JSON list of C-alpha atoms in Angstrom, two decimals:
[
{"chain": "A", "resi": 196, "resn": "GLU", "atom": "CA", "xyz": [76.48, 74.32, 60.06]},
{"chain": "A", "resi": 197, "resn": "GLN", "atom": "CA", "xyz": [78.10, 72.19, 62.78]},
{"chain": "A", "resi": 198, "resn": "GLN", "atom": "CA", "xyz": [76.14, 69.86, 65.06]},
{"chain": "A", "resi": 199, "resn": "MET", "atom": "CA", "xyz": [76.69, 69.02, 68.73]},
{"chain": "A", "resi": 200, "resn": "ARG", "atom": "CA", "xyz": [74.42, 66.53, 70.48]},
{"chain": "A", "resi": 201, "resn": "GLY", "atom": "CA", "xyz": [73.85, 66.41, 74.21]},
{"chain": "A", "resi": 202, "resn": "SER", "atom": "CA", "xyz": [73.12, 63.24, 76.12]},
{"chain": "A", "resi": 203, "resn": "THR", "atom": "CA", "xyz": [70.97, 61.84, 78.86]},
{"chain": "A", "resi": 204, "resn": "PRO", "atom": "CA", "xyz": [72.06, 62.42, 82.48]},
{"chain": "A", "resi": 205, "resn": "ALA", "atom": "CA", "xyz": [73.16, 58.76, 82.76]},
{"chain": "A", "resi": 206, "resn": "GLN", "atom": "CA", "xyz": [75.22, 59.01, 79.57]},
{"chain": "A", "resi": 207, "resn": "ARG", "atom": "CA", "xyz": [76.81, 62.28, 80.73]},
{"chain": "A", "resi": 208, "resn": "ALA", "atom": "CA", "xyz": [77.81, 60.68, 84.02]},
{"chain": "A", "resi": 209, "resn": "SER", "atom": "CA", "xyz": [79.52, 57.81, 82.20]},
{"chain": "A", "resi": 210, "resn": "GLN", "atom": "CA", "xyz": [81.19, 60.10, 79.65]},
{"chain": "A", "resi": 211, "resn": "ARG", "atom": "CA", "xyz": [82.56, 62.82, 81.93]},
{"chain": "A", "resi": 212, "resn": "ALA", "atom": "CA", "xyz": [85.94, 61.13, 82.10]},
{"chain": "A", "resi": 213, "resn": "ARG", "atom": "CA", "xyz": [86.26, 61.33, 78.30]},
{"chain": "A", "resi": 214, "resn": "PHE", "atom": "CA", "xyz": [86.09, 65.12, 78.20]},
{"chain": "A", "resi": 215, "resn": "ALA", "atom": "CA", "xyz": [89.21, 67.03, 79.09]},
{"chain": "A", "resi": 216, "resn": "PRO", "atom": "CA", "xyz": [88.52, 69.31, 82.02]},
{"chain": "A", "resi": 217, "resn": "ALA", "atom": "CA", "xyz": [88.28, 72.92, 80.95]},
{"chain": "A", "resi": 218, "resn": "LYS", "atom": "CA", "xyz": [90.77, 75.29, 82.49]},
{"chain": "A", "resi": 219, "resn": "PHE", "atom": "CA", "xyz": [88.79, 78.32, 83.56]},
{"chain": "A", "resi": 220, "resn": "ALA", "atom": "CA", "xyz": [89.98, 80.90, 86.03]},
{"chain": "A", "resi": 221, "resn": "PRO", "atom": "CA", "xyz": [88.13, 80.64, 89.35]},
{"chain": "A", "resi": 222, "resn": "TRP", "atom": "CA", "xyz": [86.36, 83.94, 88.67]},
{"chain": "A", "resi": 223, "resn": "SER", "atom": "CA", "xyz": [85.10, 82.70, 85.30]},
{"chain": "A", "resi": 224, "resn": "LEU", "atom": "CA", "xyz": [83.32, 79.75, 86.89]},
{"chain": "A", "resi": 225, "resn": "ALA", "atom": "CA", "xyz": [81.63, 82.15, 89.28]},
{"chain": "A", "resi": 226, "resn": "LEU", "atom": "CA", "xyz": [80.14, 83.83, 86.20]},
{"chain": "A", "resi": 227, "resn": "LEU", "atom": "CA", "xyz": [78.40, 80.60, 85.21]},
{"chain": "A", "resi": 228, "resn": "ALA", "atom": "CA", "xyz": [75.93, 80.55, 88.11]},
{"chain": "A", "resi": 229, "resn": "PRO", "atom": "CA", "xyz": [74.29, 83.95, 87.50]},
{"chain": "A", "resi": 230, "resn": "LEU", "atom": "CA", "xyz": [74.45, 83.54, 83.73]},
{"chain": "A", "resi": 231, "resn": "ALA", "atom": "CA", "xyz": [72.76, 80.17, 83.95]},
{"chain": "A", "resi": 232, "resn": "LEU", "atom": "CA", "xyz": [69.75, 81.93, 85.41]},
{"chain": "A", "resi": 233, "resn": "THR", "atom": "CA", "xyz": [69.20, 83.99, 82.26]},
{"chain": "A", "resi": 234, "resn": "ALA", "atom": "CA", "xyz": [66.90, 82.32, 79.79]},
{"chain": "A", "resi": 235, "resn": "CYS", "atom": "CA", "xyz": [64.55, 82.70, 76.89]},
{"chain": "A", "resi": 236, "resn": "SER", "atom": "CA", "xyz": [61.08, 81.28, 77.19]},
{"chain": "A", "resi": 237, "resn": "ASP", "atom": "CA", "xyz": [57.99, 80.67, 75.15]},
{"chain": "A", "resi": 238, "resn": "PHE", "atom": "CA", "xyz": [54.96, 80.99, 77.41]},
{"chain": "A", "resi": 239, "resn": "ALA", "atom": "CA", "xyz": [52.39, 80.39, 74.69]},
{"chain": "A", "resi": 240, "resn": "GLY", "atom": "CA", "xyz": [51.10, 77.37, 76.57]},
{"chain": "A", "resi": 241, "resn": "ARG", "atom": "CA", "xyz": [52.15, 74.99, 79.28]},
{"chain": "A", "resi": 242, "resn": "ALA", "atom": "CA", "xyz": [53.10, 72.25, 76.79]},
{"chain": "A", "resi": 243, "resn": "ASN", "atom": "CA", "xyz": [55.34, 74.66, 74.91]},
{"chain": "A", "resi": 244, "resn": "THR", "atom": "CA", "xyz": [57.06, 76.22, 77.91]},
{"chain": "A", "resi": 245, "resn": "TYR", "atom": "CA", "xyz": [60.82, 75.93, 77.90]},
{"chain": "A", "resi": 246, "resn": "THR", "atom": "CA", "xyz": [63.92, 77.81, 79.00]},
{"chain": "A", "resi": 247, "resn": "CYS", "atom": "CA", "xyz": [67.21, 78.18, 77.18]},
{"chain": "A", "resi": 248, "resn": "PRO", "atom": "CA", "xyz": [70.80, 77.81, 78.30]},
{"chain": "A", "resi": 249, "resn": "ALA", "atom": "CA", "xyz": [72.83, 80.98, 78.73]},
{"chain": "A", "resi": 250, "resn": "THR", "atom": "CA", "xyz": [75.83, 81.48, 76.45]},
{"chain": "A", "resi": 251, "resn": "MET", "atom": "CA", "xyz": [79.17, 82.93, 77.49]},
{"chain": "A", "resi": 252, "resn": "THR", "atom": "CA", "xyz": [82.76, 83.36, 76.44]},
{"chain": "A", "resi": 253, "resn": "VAL", "atom": "CA", "xyz": [85.61, 83.32, 78.93]},
{"chain": "A", "resi": 254, "resn": "PRO", "atom": "CA", "xyz": [87.80, 86.43, 78.39]},
{"chain": "A", "resi": 255, "resn": "GLU", "atom": "CA", "xyz": [91.08, 84.53, 78.58]},
{"chain": "A", "resi": 256, "resn": "LEU", "atom": "CA", "xyz": [89.84, 82.07, 75.92]},
{"chain": "A", "resi": 257, "resn": "GLN", "atom": "CA", "xyz": [88.48, 84.71, 73.56]},
{"chain": "A", "resi": 258, "resn": "THR", "atom": "CA", "xyz": [91.76, 85.54, 71.77]},
{"chain": "A", "resi": 259, "resn": "LEU", "atom": "CA", "xyz": [94.30, 83.34, 69.99]},
{"chain": "A", "resi": 260, "resn": "VAL", "atom": "CA", "xyz": [97.65, 85.00, 69.24]},
{"chain": "A", "resi": 261, "resn": "THR", "atom": "CA", "xyz": [100.50, 83.54, 67.19]},
{"chain": "A", "resi": 262, "resn": "VAL", "atom": "CA", "xyz": [103.81, 84.99, 68.36]},
{"chain": "A", "resi": 263, "resn": "VAL", "atom": "CA", "xyz": [107.08, 84.47, 66.48]},
{"chain": "A", "resi": 264, "resn": "PRO", "atom": "CA", "xyz": [110.66, 85.50, 67.28]},
{"chain": "A", "resi": 265, "resn": "GLY", "atom": "CA", "xyz": [111.67, 88.77, 65.67]},
{"chain": "A", "resi": 266, "resn": "PRO", "atom": "CA", "xyz": [114.77, 90.96, 65.46]},
{"chain": "A", "resi": 267, "resn": "ASN", "atom": "CA", "xyz": [113.52, 93.08, 68.40]},
{"chain": "A", "resi": 268, "resn": "GLY", "atom": "CA", "xyz": [112.06, 90.20, 70.43]},
{"chain": "A", "resi": 269, "resn": "ALA", "atom": "CA", "xyz": [108.78, 88.35, 70.04]},
{"chain": "A", "resi": 270, "resn": "ALA", "atom": "CA", "xyz": [106.30, 89.75, 67.54]},
{"chain": "A", "resi": 271, "resn": "ILE", "atom": "CA", "xyz": [102.66, 88.99, 66.82]},
{"chain": "A", "resi": 272, "resn": "GLN", "atom": "CA", "xyz": [102.31, 87.26, 63.46]},
{"chain": "A", "resi": 273, "resn": "SER", "atom": "CA", "xyz": [98.54, 86.77, 63.50]},
{"chain": "A", "resi": 274, "resn": "SER", "atom": "CA", "xyz": [95.64, 86.71, 65.89]},
{"chain": "A", "resi": 275, "resn": "GLY", "atom": "CA", "xyz": [92.05, 85.57, 66.04]},
{"chain": "A", "resi": 276, "resn": "ARG", "atom": "CA", "xyz": [89.27, 86.79, 68.25]},
{"chain": "A", "resi": 277, "resn": "ILE", "atom": "CA", "xyz": [85.77, 85.66, 69.11]},
{"chain": "A", "resi": 278, "resn": "ASN", "atom": "CA", "xyz": [83.95, 88.97, 68.66]},
{"chain": "A", "resi": 279, "resn": "GLN", "atom": "CA", "xyz": [80.42, 87.94, 69.46]},
{"chain": "A", "resi": 280, "resn": "VAL", "atom": "CA", "xyz": [78.33, 84.90, 70.31]},
{"chain": "A", "resi": 281, "resn": "THR", "atom": "CA", "xyz": [74.57, 84.94, 69.83]},
{"chain": "A", "resi": 282, "resn": "THR", "atom": "CA", "xyz": [72.03, 82.17, 70.25]},
{"chain": "A", "resi": 283, "resn": "ASP", "atom": "CA", "xyz": [68.57, 81.29, 69.13]},
{"chain": "A", "resi": 284, "resn": "CYS", "atom": "CA", "xyz": [66.85, 78.61, 71.18]},
{"chain": "A", "resi": 285, "resn": "ASP", "atom": "CA", "xyz": [63.73, 76.55, 70.66]},
{"chain": "A", "resi": 286, "resn": "ARG", "atom": "CA", "xyz": [61.99, 73.56, 72.14]},
{"chain": "A", "resi": 287, "resn": "GLU", "atom": "CA", "xyz": [62.91, 70.29, 70.42]},
{"chain": "A", "resi": 288, "resn": "GLY", "atom": "CA", "xyz": [59.66, 68.34, 70.60]},
{"chain": "A", "resi": 289, "resn": "ASP", "atom": "CA", "xyz": [59.55, 66.28, 73.77]},
{"chain": "A", "resi": 290, "resn": "ASN", "atom": "CA", "xyz": [63.32, 65.79, 73.65]},
{"chain": "A", "resi": 291, "resn": "GLY", "atom": "CA", "xyz": [64.53, 69.02, 75.27]},
{"chain": "A", "resi": 292, "resn": "VAL", "atom": "CA", "xyz": [65.84, 72.21, 73.69]},
{"chain": "A", "resi": 293, "resn": "VAL", "atom": "CA", "xyz": [68.01, 73.06, 70.72]},
{"chain": "A", "resi": 294, "resn": "SER", "atom": "CA", "xyz": [70.29, 76.13, 70.64]},
{"chain": "A", "resi": 295, "resn": "LYS", "atom": "CA", "xyz": [71.63, 77.56, 67.42]},
{"chain": "A", "resi": 296, "resn": "VAL", "atom": "CA", "xyz": [74.88, 79.31, 68.29]},
{"chain": "A", "resi": 297, "resn": "ALA", "atom": "CA", "xyz": [76.32, 81.93, 65.90]},
{"chain": "A", "resi": 298, "resn": "ILE", "atom": "CA", "xyz": [79.98, 82.74, 66.53]},
{"chain": "A", "resi": 299, "resn": "GLU", "atom": "CA", "xyz": [81.56, 85.79, 64.92]},
{"chain": "A", "resi": 300, "resn": "PHE", "atom": "CA", "xyz": [85.33, 85.60, 64.42]},
{"chain": "A", "resi": 301, "resn": "ALA", "atom": "CA", "xyz": [87.85, 88.27, 63.43]},
{"chain": "A", "resi": 302, "resn": "GLY", "atom": "CA", "xyz": [91.35, 87.56, 62.19]},
{"chain": "A", "resi": 303, "resn": "LEU", "atom": "CA", "xyz": [94.37, 89.86, 61.94]},
{"chain": "A", "resi": 304, "resn": "ARG", "atom": "CA", "xyz": [97.63, 89.33, 60.10]},
{"chain": "A", "resi": 305, "resn": "THR", "atom": "CA", "xyz": [100.72, 91.49, 60.43]},
{"chain": "A", "resi": 306, "resn": "THR", "atom": "CA", "xyz": [102.33, 90.38, 57.17]},
{"chain": "A", "resi": 307, "resn": "PRO", "atom": "CA", "xyz": [100.94, 89.63, 53.68]},
{"chain": "A", "resi": 308, "resn": "ALA", "atom": "CA", "xyz": [102.86, 86.32, 53.78]},
{"chain": "A", "resi": 309, "resn": "ILE", "atom": "CA", "xyz": [100.03, 84.92, 55.94]},
{"chain": "A", "resi": 310, "resn": "ASN", "atom": "CA", "xyz": [97.26, 83.82, 53.55]},
{"chain": "A", "resi": 311, "resn": "GLN", "atom": "CA", "xyz": [95.02, 82.14, 56.12]},
{"chain": "A", "resi": 312, "resn": "ILE", "atom": "CA", "xyz": [94.79, 81.28, 59.78]},
{"chain": "A", "resi": 313, "resn": "SER", "atom": "CA", "xyz": [93.09, 78.33, 61.45]},
{"chain": "A", "resi": 314, "resn": "LEU", "atom": "CA", "xyz": [91.27, 79.02, 64.68]},
{"chain": "A", "resi": 315, "resn": "PRO", "atom": "CA", "xyz": [90.54, 75.93, 66.79]},
{"chain": "A", "resi": 316, "resn": "TYR", "atom": "CA", "xyz": [87.59, 76.58, 69.09]},
{"chain": "A", "resi": 317, "resn": "PHE", "atom": "CA", "xyz": [85.12, 74.67, 71.23]},
{"chain": "A", "resi": 318, "resn": "VAL", "atom": "CA", "xyz": [81.55, 74.75, 72.40]},
{"chain": "A", "resi": 319, "resn": "ALA", "atom": "CA", "xyz": [81.03, 73.17, 75.82]},
{"chain": "A", "resi": 320, "resn": "LEU", "atom": "CA", "xyz": [77.93, 72.48, 77.87]},
{"chain": "A", "resi": 321, "resn": "ALA", "atom": "CA", "xyz": [78.27, 73.26, 81.59]},
{"chain": "A", "resi": 322, "resn": "ASP", "atom": "CA", "xyz": [75.87, 72.67, 84.45]},
{"chain": "A", "resi": 323, "resn": "ALA", "atom": "CA", "xyz": [74.95, 75.29, 87.06]},
{"chain": "A", "resi": 324, "resn": "THR", "atom": "CA", "xyz": [78.03, 74.47, 89.17]},
{"chain": "A", "resi": 325, "resn": "GLY", "atom": "CA", "xyz": [80.45, 74.86, 86.26]},
{"chain": "A", "resi": 326, "resn": "ASN", "atom": "CA", "xyz": [81.03, 71.17, 85.56]},
{"chain": "A", "resi": 327, "resn": "ILE", "atom": "CA", "xyz": [81.69, 70.58, 81.86]},
{"chain": "A", "resi": 328, "resn": "LEU", "atom": "CA", "xyz": [79.23, 67.92, 80.71]},
{"chain": "A", "resi": 329, "resn": "GLY", "atom": "CA", "xyz": [80.22, 67.83, 77.05]},
{"chain": "A", "resi": 330, "resn": "LYS", "atom": "CA", "xyz": [82.64, 69.59, 74.74]},
{"chain": "A", "resi": 331, "resn": "GLN", "atom": "CA", "xyz": [82.97, 69.59, 70.96]},
{"chain": "A", "resi": 332, "resn": "GLN", "atom": "CA", "xyz": [85.94, 71.07, 69.10]},
{"chain": "A", "resi": 333, "resn": "TYR", "atom": "CA", "xyz": [85.78, 72.81, 65.72]},
{"chain": "A", "resi": 334, "resn": "THR", "atom": "CA", "xyz": [88.13, 74.79, 63.47]},
{"chain": "A", "resi": 335, "resn": "GLU", "atom": "CA", "xyz": [87.30, 78.03, 61.67]},
{"chain": "A", "resi": 336, "resn": "THR", "atom": "CA", "xyz": [89.72, 78.86, 58.84]},
{"chain": "A", "resi": 337, "resn": "LEU", "atom": "CA", "xyz": [89.95, 82.51, 57.83]},
{"chain": "A", "resi": 338, "resn": "SER", "atom": "CA", "xyz": [91.37, 83.38, 54.39]},
{"chain": "A", "resi": 339, "resn": "PHE", "atom": "CA", "xyz": [92.78, 86.84, 53.75]},
{"chain": "A", "resi": 340, "resn": "PRO", "atom": "CA", "xyz": [92.21, 88.64, 50.44]},
{"chain": "A", "resi": 341, "resn": "PRO", "atom": "CA", "xyz": [95.53, 90.00, 49.13]},
{"chain": "A", "resi": 342, "resn": "ASP", "atom": "CA", "xyz": [94.94, 93.57, 50.32]},
{"chain": "A", "resi": 343, "resn": "ALA", "atom": "CA", "xyz": [93.20, 92.82, 53.64]},
{"chain": "A", "resi": 344, "resn": "GLN", "atom": "CA", "xyz": [94.86, 92.87, 57.03]},
{"chain": "A", "resi": 345, "resn": "VAL", "atom": "CA", "xyz": [91.64, 91.97, 58.90]},
{"chain": "A", "resi": 346, "resn": "VAL", "atom": "CA", "xyz": [88.88, 89.49, 57.99]},
{"chain": "A", "resi": 347, "resn": "LYS", "atom": "CA", "xyz": [85.68, 88.39, 59.70]},
{"chain": "A", "resi": 348, "resn": "ALA", "atom": "CA", "xyz": [83.71, 85.15, 59.50]},
{"chain": "A", "resi": 349, "resn": "LEU", "atom": "CA", "xyz": [80.63, 83.60, 61.07]},
{"chain": "A", "resi": 350, "resn": "ASP", "atom": "CA", "xyz": [80.24, 79.96, 62.05]},
{"chain": "A", "resi": 351, "resn": "ASN", "atom": "CA", "xyz": [77.06, 78.28, 63.27]},
{"chain": "A", "resi": 352, "resn": "VAL", "atom": "CA", "xyz": [76.83, 75.37, 65.70]},
{"chain": "A", "resi": 353, "resn": "THR", "atom": "CA", "xyz": [73.60, 73.62, 66.68]},
{"chain": "A", "resi": 354, "resn": "VAL", "atom": "CA", "xyz": [73.54, 72.19, 70.19]},
{"chain": "A", "resi": 355, "resn": "HIS", "atom": "CA", "xyz": [70.88, 69.63, 71.11]},
{"chain": "A", "resi": 356, "resn": "ILE", "atom": "CA", "xyz": [70.22, 69.35, 74.86]},
{"chain": "A", "resi": 357, "resn": "PRO", "atom": "CA", "xyz": [68.01, 66.38, 75.73]},
{"chain": "A", "resi": 358, "resn": "LEU", "atom": "CA", "xyz": [65.82, 67.13, 78.73]},
{"chain": "A", "resi": 359, "resn": "LYS", "atom": "CA", "xyz": [62.78, 65.38, 80.15]},
{"chain": "A", "resi": 360, "resn": "ASN", "atom": "CA", "xyz": [61.64, 68.81, 81.38]},
{"chain": "A", "resi": 361, "resn": "ALA", "atom": "CA", "xyz": [62.37, 71.56, 78.84]},
{"chain": "A", "resi": 362, "resn": "GLN", "atom": "CA", "xyz": [61.79, 74.17, 81.57]},
{"chain": "A", "resi": 363, "resn": "LEU", "atom": "CA", "xyz": [65.23, 73.20, 82.94]},
{"chain": "A", "resi": 364, "resn": "GLY", "atom": "CA", "xyz": [67.19, 74.48, 79.92]},
{"chain": "A", "resi": 365, "resn": "ASN", "atom": "CA", "xyz": [68.34, 77.50, 81.93]},
{"chain": "A", "resi": 366, "resn": "VAL", "atom": "CA", "xyz": [70.19, 75.21, 84.36]},
{"chain": "A", "resi": 367, "resn": "TYR", "atom": "CA", "xyz": [72.89, 74.86, 81.67]},
{"chain": "A", "resi": 368, "resn": "THR", "atom": "CA", "xyz": [75.37, 77.25, 80.06]},
{"chain": "A", "resi": 369, "resn": "LEU", "atom": "CA", "xyz": [77.02, 77.02, 76.66]},
{"chain": "A", "resi": 370, "resn": "VAL", "atom": "CA", "xyz": [80.66, 78.10, 76.88]},
{"chain": "A", "resi": 371, "resn": "VAL", "atom": "CA", "xyz": [82.50, 79.15, 73.71]},
{"chain": "A", "resi": 372, "resn": "GLY", "atom": "CA", "xyz": [86.26, 79.72, 73.53]},
{"chain": "A", "resi": 373, "resn": "PHE", "atom": "CA", "xyz": [89.44, 79.01, 71.65]},
{"chain": "A", "resi": 374, "resn": "GLN", "atom": "CA", "xyz": [91.21, 75.70, 72.22]},
{"chain": "A", "resi": 375, "resn": "LEU", "atom": "CA", "xyz": [94.57, 77.14, 73.35]},
{"chain": "A", "resi": 376, "resn": "THR", "atom": "CA", "xyz": [97.97, 75.68, 74.04]},
{"chain": "A", "resi": 377, "resn": "GLN", "atom": "CA", "xyz": [99.41, 76.37, 77.49]},
{"chain": "A", "resi": 378, "resn": "SER", "atom": "CA", "xyz": [101.75, 79.05, 76.06]},
{"chain": "A", "resi": 379, "resn": "GLN", "atom": "CA", "xyz": [98.81, 80.79, 74.31]},
{"chain": "A", "resi": 380, "resn": "LEU", "atom": "CA", "xyz": [96.79, 80.69, 77.52]},
{"chain": "A", "resi": 381, "resn": "ASP", "atom": "CA", "xyz": [99.75, 82.10, 79.48]},
{"chain": "A", "resi": 382, "resn": "TYR", "atom": "CA", "xyz": [100.13, 84.89, 76.89]},
{"chain": "A", "resi": 383, "resn": "ASN", "atom": "CA", "xyz": [96.43, 85.80, 77.19]},
{"chain": "A", "resi": 384, "resn": "ARG", "atom": "CA", "xyz": [96.54, 85.79, 80.98]},
{"chain": "A", "resi": 385, "resn": "ALA", "atom": "CA", "xyz": [99.63, 88.02, 81.03]},
{"chain": "A", "resi": 386, "resn": "HIS", "atom": "CA", "xyz": [98.10, 90.51, 78.60]},
{"chain": "A", "resi": 387, "resn": "LEU", "atom": "CA", "xyz": [94.58, 90.54, 80.07]},
{"chain": "A", "resi": 388, "resn": "GLN", "atom": "CA", "xyz": [95.95, 91.70, 83.43]},
{"chain": "A", "resi": 389, "resn": "LYS", "atom": "CA", "xyz": [97.63, 94.76, 81.92]}
]
């Protein structure tokens, strides 16, 4: 299980420059505001009341394709996909909320010569206006059995979000996507529009 720790508002303000700005399409940032309003809550008592951050994937960051030159032009050698992202959230004492993010990956190979593929991905914390407050990168490596063309894997990331008021967890959104090169992002954008 991977760990990602949040920070205090003062620390986030001083660290924003260290995080590379995420490149989301304008329409994807518009999705953050309504999704940030969704939440899970435990209303068992006032002291235990909390809300959870929403979780989303950006469609253009959900697929990672490796293209190689072929005799008839470019051909797909392998691809990875984020199939599903689910979360379980709980209050973390008086320190805020903790979200356990489960990410389901699928990998495809077009030739048995590919034994494994590495899928670099990230989990980012965004505020209600779409500003990325923190981002952690991970790599999921998928190994193919000799006779399999497709494999699936699950990775878990725990995100700690320190909050003085745990009822404000729904102000944030966890964004999950592949860490793509510019050419991979261009490929996804060109093929998503078709």
